[in-house]
Coordinates of C-alpha atoms and ligand atoms in Angstrom, one line a residue:
M258 CA -23.0 -253.2 -22.4
K259 CA -20.4 -250.5 -22.3
R260 CA -21.7 -247.0 -21.7
I261 CA -18.9 -244.2 -22.9
G262 CA -19.3 -240.1 -21.5
M263 CA -17.3 -238.2 -23.8
L264 CA -16.1 -234.5 -24.1
T265 CA -14.7 -231.8 -25.6
S266 CA -12.9 -229.5 -23.9
G267 CA -11.4 -225.8 -24.1
G268 CA -9.6 -224.4 -27.6
D269 CA -11.2 -225.9 -30.0
C270 CA -9.1 -227.4 -33.3
Q271 CA -9.9 -228.9 -37.3
A272 CA -9.6 -232.8 -36.2
L273 CA -12.3 -232.8 -33.0
N274 CA -14.8 -234.6 -34.9
A275 CA -12.1 -237.1 -35.8
T276 CA -10.8 -238.0 -32.4
M277 CA -14.7 -238.8 -31.4
R278 CA -15.4 -240.7 -34.5
G279 CA -11.6 -242.8 -34.0
V280 CA -12.9 -244.0 -30.3
V281 CA -16.3 -244.5 -31.3
K282 CA -15.7 -246.9 -34.5
G283 CA -12.6 -249.1 -32.3
L284 CA -15.6 -248.9 -29.4
H285 CA -17.9 -250.6 -32.0
G286 CA -15.2 -252.8 -33.1
S287 CA -14.5 -253.8 -29.8
F288 CA -17.7 -254.2 -27.7
K289 CA -21.1 -255.8 -28.8
D290 CA -23.1 -253.2 -27.5
V291 CA -22.0 -249.4 -27.2
E292 CA -23.8 -246.4 -25.9
I293 CA -22.3 -243.1 -26.2
Y294 CA -22.9 -240.7 -23.9
G295 CA -21.9 -237.2 -25.4
F296 CA -21.6 -234.3 -23.0
L297 CA -22.1 -230.8 -24.4
E298 CA -19.7 -227.6 -24.6
G299 CA -16.9 -229.4 -22.4
Y300 CA -17.3 -229.9 -18.2
K301 CA -20.2 -227.7 -18.8
G302 CA -22.0 -230.5 -20.2
L303 CA -21.1 -232.8 -17.5
M304 CA -22.4 -230.4 -14.4
Y305 CA -25.4 -229.9 -15.9
G306 CA -25.7 -232.7 -16.7
N307 CA -25.9 -231.7 -20.7
Y308 CA -25.7 -234.3 -23.1
R309 CA -26.8 -236.4 -26.1
I310 CA -27.2 -240.4 -26.4
L311 CA -25.0 -240.7 -29.9
K312 CA -25.9 -243.3 -32.3
P313 CA -23.3 -244.7 -34.7
E314 CA -25.0 -242.2 -37.0
D315 CA -23.6 -239.4 -35.1
F316 CA -20.5 -239.9 -36.4
S317 CA -20.7 -241.2 -39.9
G318 CA -19.8 -238.0 -41.6
I319 CA -17.5 -236.4 -39.2
L320 CA -13.7 -237.6 -40.5
T321 CA -13.5 -234.1 -42.2
K322 CA -15.2 -231.2 -40.8
G323 CA -14.0 -229.2 -38.5
G324 CA -15.1 -227.7 -35.3
T325 CA -16.5 -230.3 -32.6
I326 CA -20.6 -231.6 -32.7
L327 CA -20.8 -231.7 -28.9
G328 CA -19.1 -227.9 -28.8
S329 CA -16.7 -226.7 -26.4
S330 CA -15.7 -224.5 -23.5
R331 CA -13.5 -222.8 -21.5
Q332 CA -13.5 -224.5 -17.8
P333 CA -10.4 -223.3 -16.3
F334 CA -8.7 -225.6 -14.3
K335 CA -7.9 -223.6 -10.7
L336 CA -11.3 -222.9 -10.8
M337 CA -12.6 -226.6 -10.6
R338 CA -12.5 -226.4 -7.0
E339 CA -14.6 -223.4 -7.2
P340 CA -18.0 -223.7 -5.9
D341 CA -20.5 -221.8 -9.2
E342 CA -22.2 -219.2 -8.9
N343 CA -25.4 -221.1 -7.0
G344 CA -23.1 -222.4 -4.4
M345 CA -22.6 -226.1 -6.5
D346 CA -19.9 -227.9 -6.3
K347 CA -17.9 -228.8 -9.4
V348 CA -16.4 -231.9 -8.8
K349 CA -19.1 -233.6 -7.2
A350 CA -21.7 -232.3 -9.8
M351 CA -19.5 -234.2 -12.0
K352 CA -18.9 -237.4 -10.8
D353 CA -22.8 -237.1 -10.0
T354 CA -24.0 -237.2 -13.4
Y355 CA -20.7 -239.9 -14.1
K356 CA -22.5 -242.2 -11.4
K357 CA -25.8 -241.4 -12.6
L358 CA -25.0 -242.5 -15.9
K359 CA -22.9 -245.5 -14.9
L360 CA -20.0 -244.3 -16.9
D361 CA -17.6 -246.8 -17.5
C362 CA -15.5 -244.5 -18.7
L363 CA -15.7 -241.0 -19.7
V364 CA -13.3 -239.9 -22.6
V365 CA -12.1 -236.3 -22.6
L366 CA -10.9 -234.9 -25.7
G367 CA -8.4 -231.5 -24.6
G368 CA -5.5 -229.4 -24.3
N369 CA -3.5 -229.0 -21.3
G370 CA -5.9 -227.5 -18.7
S371 CA -8.8 -229.7 -20.0
Q372 CA -6.2 -233.0 -19.1
K373 CA -5.4 -231.5 -15.1
T374 CA -9.2 -231.4 -14.9
A375 CA -9.2 -235.7 -16.9
N376 CA -6.5 -235.9 -13.9
L377 CA -8.6 -234.8 -11.2
L378 CA -11.7 -236.9 -11.7
S379 CA -9.2 -239.9 -12.2
E380 CA -8.0 -239.2 -8.5
E381 CA -11.2 -239.0 -7.4
G382 CA -12.0 -242.2 -8.6
L383 CA -13.4 -242.3 -12.3
N384 CA -12.2 -243.9 -14.9
V385 CA -11.2 -242.1 -18.3
I386 CA -9.1 -241.5 -20.9
G387 CA -7.6 -238.2 -22.5
L388 CA -7.2 -237.7 -26.3
P389 CA -4.3 -234.8 -26.4
K390 CA -6.5 -232.3 -28.3
T391 CA -4.5 -228.6 -29.2
I392 CA -3.6 -226.7 -32.0
D393 CA -0.9 -225.5 -30.0
N394 CA 1.5 -228.3 -30.1
D395 CA 2.2 -227.8 -26.2
L396 CA 1.0 -230.8 -24.1
W397 CA 4.0 -232.9 -22.4
G398 CA 4.1 -235.7 -23.0
T399 CA 3.5 -236.3 -26.7
D400 CA 5.3 -235.7 -29.6
M401 CA 2.3 -234.0 -31.2
T402 CA -1.4 -233.3 -30.8
F403 CA -4.2 -233.3 -33.0
G404 CA -5.1 -230.1 -34.8
F405 CA -1.6 -228.8 -34.4
Q406 CA -0.8 -229.9 -37.8
S407 CA -4.0 -228.6 -39.5
A408 CA -3.2 -224.9 -38.0
V409 CA 0.8 -225.1 -39.0
D410 CA -1.2 -225.3 -42.4
I411 CA -3.4 -222.6 -42.5
A412 CA -1.1 -220.5 -41.0
T413 CA 1.6 -221.9 -43.8
E414 CA -1.1 -220.3 -46.3
A415 CA -1.1 -217.1 -44.9
I416 CA 2.6 -216.3 -45.2
D417 CA 2.7 -217.6 -48.3
C418 CA 0.0 -215.2 -49.6
I419 CA 1.9 -212.5 -47.7
H420 CA 5.2 -213.4 -49.8
T421 CA 3.4 -212.5 -52.9
T422 CA 3.0 -209.4 -52.4
A423 CA 4.9 -208.3 -49.6
A424 CA 8.0 -208.8 -52.6
S425 CA 5.9 -206.8 -55.9
H426 CA 5.4 -203.8 -53.1
G427 CA 9.1 -204.3 -51.3
R428 CA 7.6 -204.4 -47.8
V429 CA 8.0 -205.4 -44.0
F430 CA 5.3 -207.8 -43.1
I431 CA 4.2 -209.7 -39.6
V432 CA 2.4 -212.6 -39.7
E433 CA 0.7 -212.7 -36.2
I434 CA 0.8 -217.0 -35.6
M435 CA -1.8 -218.2 -32.8
G436 CA 0.2 -219.1 -29.3
H437 CA 0.8 -217.1 -26.0
K438 CA 2.9 -219.3 -24.8
V439 CA 4.7 -221.5 -27.0
G440 CA 6.0 -221.2 -29.9
W441 CA 5.5 -224.6 -31.7
I442 CA 3.2 -223.0 -34.5
T443 CA 4.8 -219.8 -35.6
L444 CA 8.1 -221.8 -35.6
H445 CA 7.0 -224.9 -37.5
A446 CA 4.8 -222.5 -40.4
G447 CA 7.9 -219.4 -40.6
I448 CA 10.1 -222.3 -40.8
A449 CA 7.3 -223.8 -43.7
G450 CA 7.0 -220.4 -45.2
G451 CA 10.2 -219.5 -45.3
A452 CA 10.0 -216.9 -43.1
D453 CA 13.0 -214.5 -42.7
I454 CA 12.4 -213.8 -38.8
I455 CA 11.1 -216.2 -36.0
L456 CA 9.8 -214.4 -32.6
I457 CA 8.2 -217.1 -30.2
P458 CA 7.9 -216.1 -26.8
E459 CA 10.4 -218.9 -25.8
I460 CA 13.1 -217.2 -27.6
P461 CA 12.5 -213.3 -26.0
Y462 CA 14.0 -211.0 -28.5
D463 CA 15.7 -207.7 -28.5
I464 CA 14.6 -204.8 -31.5
K465 CA 17.5 -204.2 -32.1
N466 CA 18.7 -207.2 -33.5
V467 CA 15.3 -208.3 -35.2
C468 CA 16.5 -204.2 -37.6
K469 CA 19.4 -205.6 -37.9
A470 CA 18.8 -208.9 -39.7
L471 CA 16.2 -206.4 -41.6
D472 CA 19.1 -204.1 -42.5
K473 CA 21.3 -207.3 -43.9
R474 CA 18.3 -208.2 -45.9
A475 CA 18.6 -204.6 -46.9
K476 CA 22.1 -205.0 -47.7
E477 CA 22.0 -208.2 -49.7
G478 CA 19.3 -206.4 -51.8
K479 CA 16.0 -208.3 -50.6
G480 CA 13.5 -205.9 -51.3
F481 CA 10.7 -208.0 -48.9
S482 CA 11.0 -209.3 -45.8
I483 CA 8.4 -211.3 -43.9
L484 CA 8.2 -211.9 -40.4
A485 CA 6.7 -214.6 -38.0
V486 CA 5.3 -213.5 -34.7
A487 CA 3.8 -215.3 -32.0
E488 CA 0.7 -213.5 -30.0
G489 CA 3.0 -214.7 -26.8
A490 CA 6.2 -213.1 -28.4
I491 CA 8.1 -211.3 -25.3
S492 CA 11.4 -208.7 -26.1
K493 CA 14.5 -209.7 -23.8
E494 CA 13.2 -206.2 -21.5
V495 CA 9.7 -207.4 -20.5
A496 CA 10.7 -211.2 -20.3
S497 CA 13.4 -209.7 -17.4
L498 CA 11.3 -208.4 -15.4
P499 CA 9.1 -210.4 -12.2
K500 CA 6.0 -212.0 -12.9
K501 CA 3.5 -209.7 -11.9
E502 CA 5.4 -206.1 -13.5
R503 CA 5.8 -208.9 -16.9
K504 CA 2.0 -209.6 -16.5
A505 CA 1.0 -205.8 -15.9
A506 CA 3.2 -205.0 -19.0
I507 CA 1.7 -206.9 -21.3
A508 CA -2.1 -206.2 -19.7
N509 CA -1.2 -202.5 -20.3
S510 CA 0.5 -202.6 -23.7
K511 CA -1.0 -199.3 -25.8
Y512 CA -1.5 -202.1 -29.5
P513 CA -4.2 -204.2 -30.1
S514 CA -1.0 -207.1 -29.9
V515 CA 2.6 -207.9 -30.2
A516 CA 3.1 -207.2 -33.9
Y517 CA 1.9 -203.9 -33.9
E518 CA 4.4 -202.9 -31.8
I519 CA 7.1 -204.4 -33.6
A520 CA 5.3 -202.8 -36.3
D521 CA 6.2 -199.4 -34.8
Q522 CA 9.3 -200.2 -33.4
I523 CA 10.2 -200.6 -37.0
R524 CA 8.8 -198.0 -38.8
E525 CA 10.6 -196.0 -36.3
Y526 CA 13.5 -197.0 -37.1
S527 CA 14.1 -197.7 -40.3
G528 CA 11.3 -195.8 -41.8
T529 CA 10.6 -198.8 -44.0
E530 CA 6.6 -199.9 -44.6
V531 CA 5.6 -202.1 -42.1
R532 CA 2.2 -204.5 -42.5
V533 CA 0.8 -207.0 -40.0
T534 CA -1.7 -209.6 -40.5
V535 CA -2.9 -212.0 -37.8
P536 CA -4.5 -215.1 -39.0
G537 CA -6.4 -215.6 -35.7
H538 CA -8.9 -218.5 -35.6
T539 CA -8.6 -219.1 -39.1
Q540 CA -6.1 -221.8 -37.9
R541 CA -8.0 -223.6 -35.4
G542 CA -11.1 -223.2 -38.8
G543 CA -11.5 -225.8 -41.8
S544 CA -11.2 -229.5 -42.8
P545 CA -8.2 -231.0 -40.7
C546 CA -5.3 -232.1 -42.9
P547 CA -4.6 -235.7 -43.7
Y548 CA -2.0 -236.0 -41.6
D549 CA -4.9 -235.1 -38.6
R550 CA -7.0 -237.3 -39.7
V551 CA -4.8 -240.4 -39.7
L552 CA -3.2 -239.6 -36.0
S553 CA -6.6 -238.6 -34.7
S554 CA -8.3 -241.5 -36.3
R555 CA -5.0 -243.6 -34.5
F556 CA -5.6 -241.9 -31.3
G557 CA -9.5 -242.9 -31.7
A558 CA -8.6 -246.4 -32.3
K559 CA -5.9 -246.4 -28.8
A560 CA -8.6 -245.1 -26.5
A561 CA -10.7 -247.5 -27.5
E562 CA -7.8 -250.3 -26.8
L563 CA -7.6 -248.8 -23.9
I564 CA -10.8 -249.5 -22.6
K565 CA -11.3 -252.9 -23.8
E566 CA -7.9 -253.3 -21.7
E567 CA -9.8 -251.4 -19.1
K568 CA -6.6 -249.1 -18.2
Y569 CA -7.7 -245.9 -17.8
G570 CA -5.8 -243.1 -15.9
E571 CA -4.2 -242.7 -19.5
L572 CA -3.5 -240.2 -22.1
V573 CA -3.1 -241.3 -25.6
V574 CA 0.4 -240.2 -26.7
L575 CA 2.1 -240.3 -30.3
K576 CA 6.1 -240.8 -28.9
N577 CA 8.5 -241.7 -31.4
N578 CA 5.6 -242.3 -34.3
E579 CA 4.0 -244.8 -32.5
V580 CA 0.9 -244.6 -30.3
T581 CA 1.0 -245.2 -26.8
S582 CA -0.1 -243.8 -23.5
I583 CA 1.2 -242.3 -20.5
P584 CA -0.7 -241.9 -16.9
L585 CA -2.9 -239.1 -16.4
S586 CA -0.6 -237.6 -13.3
E587 CA 2.6 -237.5 -16.1
S588 CA 1.0 -234.5 -18.2
A589 CA -0.8 -232.4 -15.8
G590 CA 0.4 -229.6 -15.4
K591 CA 3.4 -229.5 -18.1
L592 CA 3.4 -227.8 -20.8
K593 CA 5.7 -228.8 -23.4
Y594 CA 8.3 -225.4 -24.7
V595 CA 10.8 -225.3 -28.1
S596 CA 14.1 -225.4 -26.5
P597 CA 16.3 -222.3 -27.9
D598 CA 18.3 -225.9 -28.0
D599 CA 16.0 -227.8 -29.9
S600 CA 17.4 -229.0 -33.4
I601 CA 14.4 -227.6 -35.0
V602 CA 16.0 -224.2 -33.5
K603 CA 19.4 -224.5 -34.6
N604 CA 18.6 -225.9 -38.5
A605 CA 16.0 -222.8 -38.7
K606 CA 19.8 -220.1 -37.2
M607 CA 21.3 -222.1 -40.0
L608 CA 19.6 -221.2 -43.0
G609 CA 20.3 -218.0 -41.5
I610 CA 16.0 -217.2 -39.8
S611 CA 16.8 -214.6 -37.2
F612 CA 15.1 -215.5 -34.2
G613 CA 15.9 -211.5 -32.7
D614 CA 17.9 -212.8 -29.9
Ligands
LIG2001 O1 -5.0 -223.2 -27.1 C1 -5.4 -222.7 -28.1 C2 -5.3 -221.5 -28.9 O2 -6.1 -221.0 -30.3 C3 -4.1 -220.6 -28.4 O3 -3.1 -220.5 -29.4 C4 -4.9 -219.3 -28.7 O4 -4.2 -218.3 -28.1 C5 -6.0 -219.3 -28.0 O5 -6.1 -221.0 -27.8 C6 -7.1 -218.6 -28.2 O6 -8.3 -218.0 -27.1 P1 -9.9 -218.5 -27.2 O7 -10.2 -219.1 -28.9 O8 -10.0 -218.3 -25.9 O9 -9.3 -216.5 -28.2

């Protein structure tokens, strides 16, 4: 009998259920008897012993279902070593639950912070396998995370819809896309949606250059322009501040988000009409796209294979189109940023897309 714990941690995404289904199908194909313990609301369920024993039928019909049947919550890694409000040692509590249920392995579907905690639990002696979730695609060590492509599809669709109305009215539109620290979704959706300007956290912008790019388009007779702007896009001015001041400048901004600030600056500069659209959490909702369904199913099968081989402490990853794994410790604590030198950025610039840099 194999007893496997599973949890979904951090911000949700479209292919969490598809991935869990892949793991469970793979396990049932590999072992005669498997018992799945689904912890509710991420690490919280593991800490407080809230779980459901899941049957194979619980995983039927969920390939296309967004969200997570287990629920999720954000449990910041930096607070893991701090006791909860009742003085409970969270790491000890998680280990106790694992041992009490006599688990053979814990499967963690999560992004960067969640995989740091997975690595911590692995270092504490538990058998852990990580699966790379996040719409942001910023987990170090994998070419692709599940959820990313589905979010790109939704963000692209938002830009597509804006295109037609922007053209009708001859307006400048800003579409603000998810990604506080990294700009992968904005970069991909921006290119896919034919945005004229792409602003991402990794390439600080100068508003004068943004306005110049808009002027250039206007002079070429283009009646409208579209900016794809990441939530975490940052001006050169703010980026050059020391960390503390930079954080304060962002926190104390009078605007609800960066897109509104940029909109005001463009209006002031050129007097043109500017509109802002924020697809927000729609980017994490709905069904996973076919690409994610395939990726998640492959990731799930790989996790089952690792459990069969008793190869623990690993993060399942995609490398050069092959599903493989790397030690959790190799990825923990590192983010995969867009580099201004990445070929995709250079390609975009060749197409005339401005990054405002
Ligand atoms: O990490 C995924 C993500 O969707 C980011 O792109 C976004 O900045 C953040 O989560 C939003 O977090 P929350 O759902 O807690 O508002």
